[in-house]
mmCIF file of C-alpha atoms in Angstrom:
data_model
loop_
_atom_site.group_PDB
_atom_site.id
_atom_site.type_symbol
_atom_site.label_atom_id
_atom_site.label_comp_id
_atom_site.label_asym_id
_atom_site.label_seq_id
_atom_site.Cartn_x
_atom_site.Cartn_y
_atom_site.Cartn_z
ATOM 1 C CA UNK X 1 81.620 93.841 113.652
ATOM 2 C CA UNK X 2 83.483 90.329 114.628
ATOM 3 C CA UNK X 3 83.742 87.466 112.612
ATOM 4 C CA UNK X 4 81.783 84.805 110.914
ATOM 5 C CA UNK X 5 82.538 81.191 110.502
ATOM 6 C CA UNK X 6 81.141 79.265 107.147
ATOM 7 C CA UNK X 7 81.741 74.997 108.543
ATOM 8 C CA UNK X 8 81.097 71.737 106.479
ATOM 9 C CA UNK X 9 82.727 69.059 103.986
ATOM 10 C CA UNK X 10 83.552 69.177 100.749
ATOM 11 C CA UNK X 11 80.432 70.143 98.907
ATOM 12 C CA UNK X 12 78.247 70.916 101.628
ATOM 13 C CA UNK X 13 77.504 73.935 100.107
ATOM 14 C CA UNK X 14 79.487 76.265 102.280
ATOM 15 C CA UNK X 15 81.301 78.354 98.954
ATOM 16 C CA UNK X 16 78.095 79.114 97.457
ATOM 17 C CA UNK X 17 76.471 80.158 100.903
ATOM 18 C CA UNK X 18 79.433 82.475 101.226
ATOM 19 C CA UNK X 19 78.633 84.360 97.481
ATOM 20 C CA UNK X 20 75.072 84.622 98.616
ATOM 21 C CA UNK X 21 76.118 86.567 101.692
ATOM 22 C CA UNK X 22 78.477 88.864 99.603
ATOM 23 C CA UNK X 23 76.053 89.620 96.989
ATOM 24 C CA UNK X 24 73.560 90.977 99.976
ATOM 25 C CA UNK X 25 76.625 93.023 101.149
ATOM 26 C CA UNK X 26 76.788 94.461 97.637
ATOM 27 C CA UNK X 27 75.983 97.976 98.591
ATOM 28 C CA UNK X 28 78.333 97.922 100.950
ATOM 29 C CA UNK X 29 81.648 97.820 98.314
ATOM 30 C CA UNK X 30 82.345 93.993 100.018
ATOM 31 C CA UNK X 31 85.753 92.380 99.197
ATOM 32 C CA UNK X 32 85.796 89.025 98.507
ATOM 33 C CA UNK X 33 88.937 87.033 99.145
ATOM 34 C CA UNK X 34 89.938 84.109 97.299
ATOM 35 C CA UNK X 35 93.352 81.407 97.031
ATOM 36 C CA UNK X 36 94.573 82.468 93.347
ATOM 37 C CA UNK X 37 94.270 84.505 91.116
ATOM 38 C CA UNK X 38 92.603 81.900 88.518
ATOM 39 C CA UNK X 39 89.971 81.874 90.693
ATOM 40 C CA UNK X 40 89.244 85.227 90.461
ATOM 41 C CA UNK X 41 87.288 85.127 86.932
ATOM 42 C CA UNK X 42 85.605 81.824 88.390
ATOM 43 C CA UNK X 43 83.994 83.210 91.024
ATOM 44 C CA UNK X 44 82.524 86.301 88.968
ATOM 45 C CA UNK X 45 81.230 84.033 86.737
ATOM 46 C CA UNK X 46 79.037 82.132 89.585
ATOM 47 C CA UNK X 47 78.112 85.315 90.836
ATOM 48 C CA UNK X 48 76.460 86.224 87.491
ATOM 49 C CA UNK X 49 74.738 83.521 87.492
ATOM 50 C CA UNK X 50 73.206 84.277 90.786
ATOM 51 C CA UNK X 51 72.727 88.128 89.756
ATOM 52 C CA UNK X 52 72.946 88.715 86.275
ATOM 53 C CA UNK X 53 75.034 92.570 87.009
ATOM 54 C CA UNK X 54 77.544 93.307 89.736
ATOM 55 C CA UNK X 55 77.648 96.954 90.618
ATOM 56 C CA UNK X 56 79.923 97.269 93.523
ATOM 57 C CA UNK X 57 82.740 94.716 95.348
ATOM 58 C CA UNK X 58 86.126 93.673 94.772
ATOM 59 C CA UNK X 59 87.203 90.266 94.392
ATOM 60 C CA UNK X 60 91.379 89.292 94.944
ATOM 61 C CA UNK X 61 93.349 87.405 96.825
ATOM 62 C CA UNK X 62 95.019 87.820 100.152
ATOM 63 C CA UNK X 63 98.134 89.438 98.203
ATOM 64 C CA UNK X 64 95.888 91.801 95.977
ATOM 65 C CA UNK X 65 93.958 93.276 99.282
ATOM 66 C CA UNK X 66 97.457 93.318 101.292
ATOM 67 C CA UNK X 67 98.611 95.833 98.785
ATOM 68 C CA UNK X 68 95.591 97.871 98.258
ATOM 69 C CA UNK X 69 95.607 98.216 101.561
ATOM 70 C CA UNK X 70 99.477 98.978 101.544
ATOM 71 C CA UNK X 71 98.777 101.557 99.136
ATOM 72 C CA UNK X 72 96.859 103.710 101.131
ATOM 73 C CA UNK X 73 99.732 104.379 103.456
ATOM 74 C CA UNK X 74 103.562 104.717 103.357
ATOM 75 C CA UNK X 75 104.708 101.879 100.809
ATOM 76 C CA UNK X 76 108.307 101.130 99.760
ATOM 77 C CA UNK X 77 108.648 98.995 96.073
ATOM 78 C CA UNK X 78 108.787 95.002 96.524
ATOM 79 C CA UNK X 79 111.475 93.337 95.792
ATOM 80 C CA UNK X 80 111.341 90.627 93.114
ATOM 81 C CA UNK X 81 112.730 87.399 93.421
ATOM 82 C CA UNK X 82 115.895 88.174 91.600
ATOM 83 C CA UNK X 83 116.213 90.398 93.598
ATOM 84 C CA UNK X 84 115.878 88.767 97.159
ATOM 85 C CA UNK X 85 118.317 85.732 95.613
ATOM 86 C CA UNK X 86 121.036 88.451 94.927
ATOM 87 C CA UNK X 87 120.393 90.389 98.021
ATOM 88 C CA UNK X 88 120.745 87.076 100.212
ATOM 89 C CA UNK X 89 123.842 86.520 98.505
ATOM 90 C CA UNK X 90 125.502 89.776 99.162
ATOM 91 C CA UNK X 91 123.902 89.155 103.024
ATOM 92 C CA UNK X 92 126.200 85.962 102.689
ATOM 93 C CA UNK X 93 129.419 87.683 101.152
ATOM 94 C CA UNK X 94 132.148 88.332 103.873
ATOM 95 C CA UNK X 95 130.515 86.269 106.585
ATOM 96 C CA UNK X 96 133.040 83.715 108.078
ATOM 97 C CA UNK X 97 129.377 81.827 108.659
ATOM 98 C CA UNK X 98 131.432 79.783 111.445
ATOM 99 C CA UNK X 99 131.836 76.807 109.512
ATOM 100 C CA UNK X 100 129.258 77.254 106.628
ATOM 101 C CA UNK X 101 131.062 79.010 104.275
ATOM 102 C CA UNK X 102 132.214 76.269 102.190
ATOM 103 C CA UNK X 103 128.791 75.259 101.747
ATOM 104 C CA UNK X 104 127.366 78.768 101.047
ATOM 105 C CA UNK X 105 129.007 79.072 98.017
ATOM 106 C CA UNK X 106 126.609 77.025 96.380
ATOM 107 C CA UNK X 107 123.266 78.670 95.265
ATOM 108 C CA UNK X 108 121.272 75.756 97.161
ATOM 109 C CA UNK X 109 122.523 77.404 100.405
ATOM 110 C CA UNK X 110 121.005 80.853 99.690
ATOM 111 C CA UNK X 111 117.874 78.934 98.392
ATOM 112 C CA UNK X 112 117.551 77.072 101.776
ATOM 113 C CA UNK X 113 118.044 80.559 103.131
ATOM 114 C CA UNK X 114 115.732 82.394 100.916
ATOM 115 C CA UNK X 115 112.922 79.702 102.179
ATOM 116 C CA UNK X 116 113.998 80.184 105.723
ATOM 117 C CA UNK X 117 113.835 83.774 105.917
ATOM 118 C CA UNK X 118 110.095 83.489 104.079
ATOM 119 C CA UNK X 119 109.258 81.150 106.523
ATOM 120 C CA UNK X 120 110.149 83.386 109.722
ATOM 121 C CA UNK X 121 108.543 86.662 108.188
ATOM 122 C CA UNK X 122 105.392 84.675 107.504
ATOM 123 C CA UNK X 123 105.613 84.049 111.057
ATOM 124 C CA UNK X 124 106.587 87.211 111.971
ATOM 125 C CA UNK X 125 109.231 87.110 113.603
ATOM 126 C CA UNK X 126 112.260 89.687 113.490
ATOM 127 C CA UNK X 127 115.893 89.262 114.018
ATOM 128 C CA UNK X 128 116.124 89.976 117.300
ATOM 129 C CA UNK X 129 114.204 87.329 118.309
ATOM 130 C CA UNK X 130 116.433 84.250 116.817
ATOM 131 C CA UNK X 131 119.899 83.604 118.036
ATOM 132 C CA UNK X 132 122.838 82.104 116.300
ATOM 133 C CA UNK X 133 123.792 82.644 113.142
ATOM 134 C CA UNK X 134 120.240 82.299 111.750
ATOM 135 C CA UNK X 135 119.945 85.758 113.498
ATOM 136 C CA UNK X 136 122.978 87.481 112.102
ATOM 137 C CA UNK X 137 121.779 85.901 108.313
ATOM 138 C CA UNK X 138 118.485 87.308 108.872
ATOM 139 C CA UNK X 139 119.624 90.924 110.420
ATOM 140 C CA UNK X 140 122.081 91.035 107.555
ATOM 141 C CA UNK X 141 119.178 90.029 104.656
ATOM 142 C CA UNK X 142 116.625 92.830 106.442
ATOM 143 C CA UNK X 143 119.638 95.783 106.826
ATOM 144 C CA UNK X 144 119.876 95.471 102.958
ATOM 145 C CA UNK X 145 116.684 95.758 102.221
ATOM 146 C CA UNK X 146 116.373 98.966 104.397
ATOM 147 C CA UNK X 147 119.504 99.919 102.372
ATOM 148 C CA UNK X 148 117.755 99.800 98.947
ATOM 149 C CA UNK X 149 114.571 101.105 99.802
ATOM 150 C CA UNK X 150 112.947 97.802 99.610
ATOM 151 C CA UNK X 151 110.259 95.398 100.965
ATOM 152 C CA UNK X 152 109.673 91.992 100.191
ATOM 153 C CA UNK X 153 106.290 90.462 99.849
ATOM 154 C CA UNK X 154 105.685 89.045 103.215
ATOM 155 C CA UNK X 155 107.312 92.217 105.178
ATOM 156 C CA UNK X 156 104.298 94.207 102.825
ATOM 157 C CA UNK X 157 101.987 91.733 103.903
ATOM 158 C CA UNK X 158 103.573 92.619 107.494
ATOM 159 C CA UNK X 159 102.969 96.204 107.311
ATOM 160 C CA UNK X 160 99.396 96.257 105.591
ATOM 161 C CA UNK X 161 98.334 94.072 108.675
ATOM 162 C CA UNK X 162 99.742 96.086 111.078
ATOM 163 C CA UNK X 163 98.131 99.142 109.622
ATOM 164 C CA UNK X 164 94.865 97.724 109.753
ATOM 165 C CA UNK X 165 95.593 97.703 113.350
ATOM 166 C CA UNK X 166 96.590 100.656 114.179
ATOM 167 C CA UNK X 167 95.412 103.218 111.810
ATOM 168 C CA UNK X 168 91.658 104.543 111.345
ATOM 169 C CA UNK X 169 91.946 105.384 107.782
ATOM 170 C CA UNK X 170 93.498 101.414 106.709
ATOM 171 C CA UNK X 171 90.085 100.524 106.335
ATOM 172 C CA UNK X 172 86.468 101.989 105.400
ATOM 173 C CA UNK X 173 84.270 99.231 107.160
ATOM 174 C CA UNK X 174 83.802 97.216 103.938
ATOM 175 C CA UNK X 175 82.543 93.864 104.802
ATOM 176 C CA UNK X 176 84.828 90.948 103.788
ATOM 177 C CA UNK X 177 84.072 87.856 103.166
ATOM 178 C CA UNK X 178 87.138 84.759 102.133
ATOM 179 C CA UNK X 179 87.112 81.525 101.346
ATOM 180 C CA UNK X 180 89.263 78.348 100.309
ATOM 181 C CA UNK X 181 92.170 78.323 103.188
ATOM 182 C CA UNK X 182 92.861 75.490 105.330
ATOM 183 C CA UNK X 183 95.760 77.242 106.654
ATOM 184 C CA UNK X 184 96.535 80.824 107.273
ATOM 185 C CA UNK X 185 99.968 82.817 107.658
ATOM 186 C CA UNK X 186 101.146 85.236 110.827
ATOM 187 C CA UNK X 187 100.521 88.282 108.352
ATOM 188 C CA UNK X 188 96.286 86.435 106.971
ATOM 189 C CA UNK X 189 95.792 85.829 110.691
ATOM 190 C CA UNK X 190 96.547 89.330 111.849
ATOM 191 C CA UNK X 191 94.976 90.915 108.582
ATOM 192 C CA UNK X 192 91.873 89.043 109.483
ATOM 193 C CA UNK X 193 92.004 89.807 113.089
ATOM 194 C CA UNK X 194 92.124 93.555 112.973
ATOM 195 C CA UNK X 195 89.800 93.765 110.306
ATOM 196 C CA UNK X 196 87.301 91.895 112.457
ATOM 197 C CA UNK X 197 87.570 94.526 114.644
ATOM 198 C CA UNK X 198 86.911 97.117 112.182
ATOM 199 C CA UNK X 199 84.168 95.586 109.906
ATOM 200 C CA UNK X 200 81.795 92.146 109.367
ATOM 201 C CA UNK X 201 84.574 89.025 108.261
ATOM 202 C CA UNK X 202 82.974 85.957 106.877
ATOM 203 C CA UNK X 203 85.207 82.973 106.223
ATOM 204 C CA UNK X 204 84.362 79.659 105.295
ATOM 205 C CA UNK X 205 86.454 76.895 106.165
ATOM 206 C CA UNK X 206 86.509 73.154 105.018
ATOM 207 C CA UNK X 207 85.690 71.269 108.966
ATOM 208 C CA UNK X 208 83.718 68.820 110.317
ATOM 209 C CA UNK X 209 84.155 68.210 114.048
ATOM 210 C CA UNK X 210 85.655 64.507 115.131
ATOM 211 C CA UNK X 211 86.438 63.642 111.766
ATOM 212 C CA UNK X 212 90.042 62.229 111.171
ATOM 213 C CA UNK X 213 90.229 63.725 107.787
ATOM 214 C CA UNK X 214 89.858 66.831 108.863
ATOM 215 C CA UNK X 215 92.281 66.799 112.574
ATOM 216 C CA UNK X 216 94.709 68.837 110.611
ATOM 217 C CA UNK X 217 93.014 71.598 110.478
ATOM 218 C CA UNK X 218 91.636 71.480 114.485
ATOM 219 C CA UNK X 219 94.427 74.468 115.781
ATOM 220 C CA UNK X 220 93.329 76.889 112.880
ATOM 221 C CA UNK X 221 89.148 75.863 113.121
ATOM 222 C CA UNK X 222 89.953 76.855 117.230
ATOM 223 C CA UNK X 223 91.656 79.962 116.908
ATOM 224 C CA UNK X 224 89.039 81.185 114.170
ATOM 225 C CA UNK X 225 85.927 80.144 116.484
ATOM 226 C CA UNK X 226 87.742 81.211 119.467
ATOM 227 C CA UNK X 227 87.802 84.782 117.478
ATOM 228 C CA UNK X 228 84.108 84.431 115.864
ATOM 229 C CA UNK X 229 83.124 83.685 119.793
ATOM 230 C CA UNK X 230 80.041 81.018 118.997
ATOM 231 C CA UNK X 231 79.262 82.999 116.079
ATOM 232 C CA UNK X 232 79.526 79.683 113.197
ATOM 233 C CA UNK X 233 77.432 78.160 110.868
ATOM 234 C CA UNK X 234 77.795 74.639 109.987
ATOM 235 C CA UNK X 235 76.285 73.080 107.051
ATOM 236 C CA UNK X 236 75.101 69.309 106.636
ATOM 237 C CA UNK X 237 77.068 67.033 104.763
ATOM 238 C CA UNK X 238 75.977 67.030 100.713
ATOM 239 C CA UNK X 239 78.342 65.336 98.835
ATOM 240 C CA UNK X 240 76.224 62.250 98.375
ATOM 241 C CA UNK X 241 73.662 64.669 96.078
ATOM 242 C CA UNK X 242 76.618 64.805 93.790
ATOM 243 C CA UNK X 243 78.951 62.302 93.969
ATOM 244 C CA UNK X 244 78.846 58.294 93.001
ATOM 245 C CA UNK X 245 77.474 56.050 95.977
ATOM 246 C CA UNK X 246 81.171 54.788 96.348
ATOM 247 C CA UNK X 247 83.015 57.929 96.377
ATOM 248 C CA UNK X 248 80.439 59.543 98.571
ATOM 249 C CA UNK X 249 80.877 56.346 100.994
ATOM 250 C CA UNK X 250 84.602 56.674 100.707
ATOM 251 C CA UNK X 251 84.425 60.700 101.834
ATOM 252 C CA UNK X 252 82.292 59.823 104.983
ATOM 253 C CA UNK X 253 84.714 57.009 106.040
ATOM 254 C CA UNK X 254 88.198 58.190 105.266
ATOM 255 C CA UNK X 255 91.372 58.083 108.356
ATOM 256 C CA UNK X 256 87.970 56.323 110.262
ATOM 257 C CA UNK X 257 89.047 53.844 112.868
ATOM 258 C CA UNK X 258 85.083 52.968 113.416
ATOM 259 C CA UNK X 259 84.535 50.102 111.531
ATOM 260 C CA UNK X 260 82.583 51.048 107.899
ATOM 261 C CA UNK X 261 79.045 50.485 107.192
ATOM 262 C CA UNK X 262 78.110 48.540 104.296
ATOM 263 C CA UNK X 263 80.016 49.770 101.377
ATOM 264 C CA UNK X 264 78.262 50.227 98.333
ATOM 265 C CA UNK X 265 79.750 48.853 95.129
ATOM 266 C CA UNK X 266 82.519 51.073 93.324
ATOM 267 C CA UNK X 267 80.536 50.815 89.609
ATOM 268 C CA UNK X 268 83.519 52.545 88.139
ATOM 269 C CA UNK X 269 83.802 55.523 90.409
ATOM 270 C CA UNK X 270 87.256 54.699 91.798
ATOM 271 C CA UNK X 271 89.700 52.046 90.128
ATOM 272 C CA UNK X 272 93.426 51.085 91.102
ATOM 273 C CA UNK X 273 95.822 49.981 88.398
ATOM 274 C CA UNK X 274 98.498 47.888 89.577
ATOM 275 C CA UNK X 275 101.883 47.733 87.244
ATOM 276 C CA UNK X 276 105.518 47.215 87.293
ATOM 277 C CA UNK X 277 107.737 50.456 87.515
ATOM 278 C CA UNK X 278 106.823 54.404 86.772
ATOM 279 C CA UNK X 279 106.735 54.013 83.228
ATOM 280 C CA UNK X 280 104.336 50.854 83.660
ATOM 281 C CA UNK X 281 102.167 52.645 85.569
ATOM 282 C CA UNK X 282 101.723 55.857 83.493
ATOM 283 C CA UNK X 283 101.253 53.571 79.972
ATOM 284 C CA UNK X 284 98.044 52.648 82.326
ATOM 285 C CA UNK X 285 96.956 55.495 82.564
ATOM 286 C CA UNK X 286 97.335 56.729 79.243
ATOM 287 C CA UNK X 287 95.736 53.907 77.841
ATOM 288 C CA UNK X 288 92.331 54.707 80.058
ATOM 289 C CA UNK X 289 93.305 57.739 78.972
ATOM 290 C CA UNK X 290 92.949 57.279 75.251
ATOM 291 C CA UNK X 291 89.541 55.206 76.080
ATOM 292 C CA UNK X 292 88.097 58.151 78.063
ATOM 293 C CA UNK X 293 88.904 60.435 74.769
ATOM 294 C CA UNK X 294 87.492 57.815 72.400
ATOM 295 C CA UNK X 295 84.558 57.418 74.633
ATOM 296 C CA UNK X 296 83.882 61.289 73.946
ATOM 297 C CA UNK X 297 85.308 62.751 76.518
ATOM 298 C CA UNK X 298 86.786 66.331 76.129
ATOM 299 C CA UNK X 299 90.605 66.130 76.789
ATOM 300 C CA UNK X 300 90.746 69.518 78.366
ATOM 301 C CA UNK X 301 88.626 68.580 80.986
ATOM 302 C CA UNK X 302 90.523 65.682 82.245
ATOM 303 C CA UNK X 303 93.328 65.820 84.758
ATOM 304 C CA UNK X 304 96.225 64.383 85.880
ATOM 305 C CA UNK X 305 97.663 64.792 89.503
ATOM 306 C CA UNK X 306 101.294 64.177 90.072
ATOM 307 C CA UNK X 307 103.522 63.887 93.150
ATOM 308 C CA UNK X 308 106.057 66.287 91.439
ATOM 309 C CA UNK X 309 106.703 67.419 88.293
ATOM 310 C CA UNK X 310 109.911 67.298 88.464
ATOM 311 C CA UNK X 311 110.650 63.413 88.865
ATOM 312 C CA UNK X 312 107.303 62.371 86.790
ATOM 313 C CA UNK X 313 107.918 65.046 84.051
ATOM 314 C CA UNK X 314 110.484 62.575 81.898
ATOM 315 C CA UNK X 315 107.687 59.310 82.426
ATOM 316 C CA UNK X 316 104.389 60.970 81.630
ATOM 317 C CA UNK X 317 105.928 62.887 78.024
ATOM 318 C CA UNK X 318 107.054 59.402 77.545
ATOM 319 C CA UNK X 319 104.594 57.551 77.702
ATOM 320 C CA UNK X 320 101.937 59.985 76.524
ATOM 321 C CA UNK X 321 103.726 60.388 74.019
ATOM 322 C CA UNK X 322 104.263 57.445 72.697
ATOM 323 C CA UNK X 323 100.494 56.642 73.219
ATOM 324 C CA UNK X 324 99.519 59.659 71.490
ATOM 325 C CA UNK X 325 97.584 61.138 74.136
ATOM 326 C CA UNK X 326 97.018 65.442 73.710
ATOM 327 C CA UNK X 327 98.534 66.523 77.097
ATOM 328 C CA UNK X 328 99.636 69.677 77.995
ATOM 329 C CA UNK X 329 101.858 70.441 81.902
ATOM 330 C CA UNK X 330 100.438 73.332 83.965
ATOM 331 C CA UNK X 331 104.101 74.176 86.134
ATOM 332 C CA UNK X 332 106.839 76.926 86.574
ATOM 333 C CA UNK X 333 110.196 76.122 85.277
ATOM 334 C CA UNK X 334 112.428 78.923 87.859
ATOM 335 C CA UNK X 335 114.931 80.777 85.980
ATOM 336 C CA UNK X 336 117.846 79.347 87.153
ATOM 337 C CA UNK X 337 117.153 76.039 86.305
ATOM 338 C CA UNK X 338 117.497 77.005 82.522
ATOM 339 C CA UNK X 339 120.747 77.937 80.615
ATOM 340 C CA UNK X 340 119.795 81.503 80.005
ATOM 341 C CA UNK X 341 118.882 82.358 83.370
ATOM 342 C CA UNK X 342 122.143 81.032 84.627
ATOM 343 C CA UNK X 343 123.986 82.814 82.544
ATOM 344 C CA UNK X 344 121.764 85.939 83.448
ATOM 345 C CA UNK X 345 122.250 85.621 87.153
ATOM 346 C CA UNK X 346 126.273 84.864 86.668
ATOM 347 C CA UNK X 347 126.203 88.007 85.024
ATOM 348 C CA UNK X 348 124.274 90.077 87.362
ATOM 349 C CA UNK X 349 126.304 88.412 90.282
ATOM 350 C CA UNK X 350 129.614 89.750 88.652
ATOM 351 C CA UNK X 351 128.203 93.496 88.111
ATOM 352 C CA UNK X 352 126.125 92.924 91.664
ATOM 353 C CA UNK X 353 129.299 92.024 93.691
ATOM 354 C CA UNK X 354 131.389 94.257 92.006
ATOM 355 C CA UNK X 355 133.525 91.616 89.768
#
């Protein structure tokens, strides 16, 4: 039992050390935990083509395992996120808010709060721990979920971790392995601390010691080793095997202070476009684009990274567009940013609130 730590760039190899080790586990029902569910079919695909039949395992994310393993016990329904946004709002009718009330009339306030309260569960931290009116918000957004019967999906994530900690029959001893986090919440660390006392936890984590790109994720690569006590693994950097002499130079170098070795020359593998305005820019980059697709390259398997969608969204389907570039916007629109699920909420506020 305890836990094991994966180390190493990008590309080092760490990911496909990890599926090795949970294929050996295979008799042993392993779970495998990964960041999204798109990555779910992925990742059974490269384990077929390490073992060509998979009899045994599981394979979710940190929100499928928290509620299998919520299952098992006492489990109330989880609320959806209609239904938090209503039930924050009746937490904010009648509250004099000292001050605040003018501005919590507006559906950006019980946003801000929605965020908030996710933010202090994922730490979590209960009312009685905050002060203010934060506290009394909070107290007031928690008593009506107890009134309805209801979680929401961090207080589930809450209570699955807890009951890996206190109850024998949470968990069977499956090994499990996870991968892909650079970053975990109160309710992933606690999950993955009680489960390292029940069973074998391998995780592999993106780190490279005294590297600059990487001094972001220092506080969560200590508490992990401090938990794995000298138990880690780190692999040699790779990404030179793969990569273009200039982007592998760039990855060894980047935040550096020390001055760079000889660079080797780009050849293509990273070029800047300089232009005048958003829509200047983005006619660029359509028109390399267009010469990438004309060049034979498939356009599904070229991407585009934006800041935000919602600022560049106008631009790009201009000047794609017009350029006649096939493009196609992988984002969620929320539903009351359009006209029908305005008028839906409205309508559920008046029968909610009681007219």
């Amino acid at each position: 039992m305890g836990l094991k730590l994966i180390t190493g760039p990008a590309n080092a190899g760490k990911v496909a050390l990890l599926l090795r080790r949970y294929l050996e586990a295979l008799s042993d029902e392993p779970y495998l935990i990964v960041p999204n569910r798109s990555d779910v079919e992925r990742v059974e695909r490269d384990l077929l083509e390490l073992q060509p039949a998979l009899l045994g395992g599981s394979i979710g994310t940190f929100d499928d395992l928290f509620r299998q393993i919520a299952r098992r016990g006492d489990v109330r329904q989880v609320a959806t996120e209609a239904q938090r946004a209503l039930i924050v709002r009746r937490a904010l009718a009648g509250r004099s808010l000292n001050g605040l009330g003018r501005s919590a009339r507006f559906g950006g306030f019980a946003d801000a709060l929605l965020s908030t309260v996710a933010e202090l569960e994922s730490g979590l931290l209960d009312p009685n721990e905050l002060d203010g009116e934060l506290a009394t918000l909070y107290a007031a957004y928690r008593a009506e979920l107890d009134r309805l019967g209801l979680w929401d999906r961090d207080l589930l994530r809450r209570h699955a971790a807890e009951r890996v900690g206190n109850d024998l029959e949470a968990w069977s001893g499956e090994p499990v392995f996870a991968y892909g986090f650079e970053d975990l919440t109160g309710a992933e660390w606690a999950l993955l601390q009680a489960l390292a006392g029940r069973t074998e936890v391998t995780v592999s984590i993106p780190y490279e010691p005294g590297r600059p790109a990487f001094a972001s994720l220092t506080r969560t690569m200590d508490d992990l080793a401090a938990l794995a006590d000298g138990r880690i693994e780190e692999l040699a950097p790779r990404f030179d095997e793969v990569a273009a002499p200039g982007l592998a130079h760039l990855e060894r170098t980047l935040f550096s202070e020390a001055p760079p070795a000889t660079a080797p020359p780009l050849e293509g593998a990273l070029r800047f476009f300089e232009a005048a305005g958003t829509r200047g820019a983005l006619e660029l980059v359509g028109e390399e684009l267009l010469a990438l697709i004309r060049s034979g390259a498939v356009p599904e398997q070229i991407g585009i990274v934006c800041p935000t969608l919602e600022r560049w969204q106008a631009p790009l389907e201009t000047a794609l567009g017009t350029l006649g570039v096939p493009y196609a916007l992988e984002s969620y629109v929320r539903l009351d940013k359009t006209a029908y699920g305005q008028a839906l909420l409205s309508l559920l506020r008046f029968a909610w609130l009681g007219g």
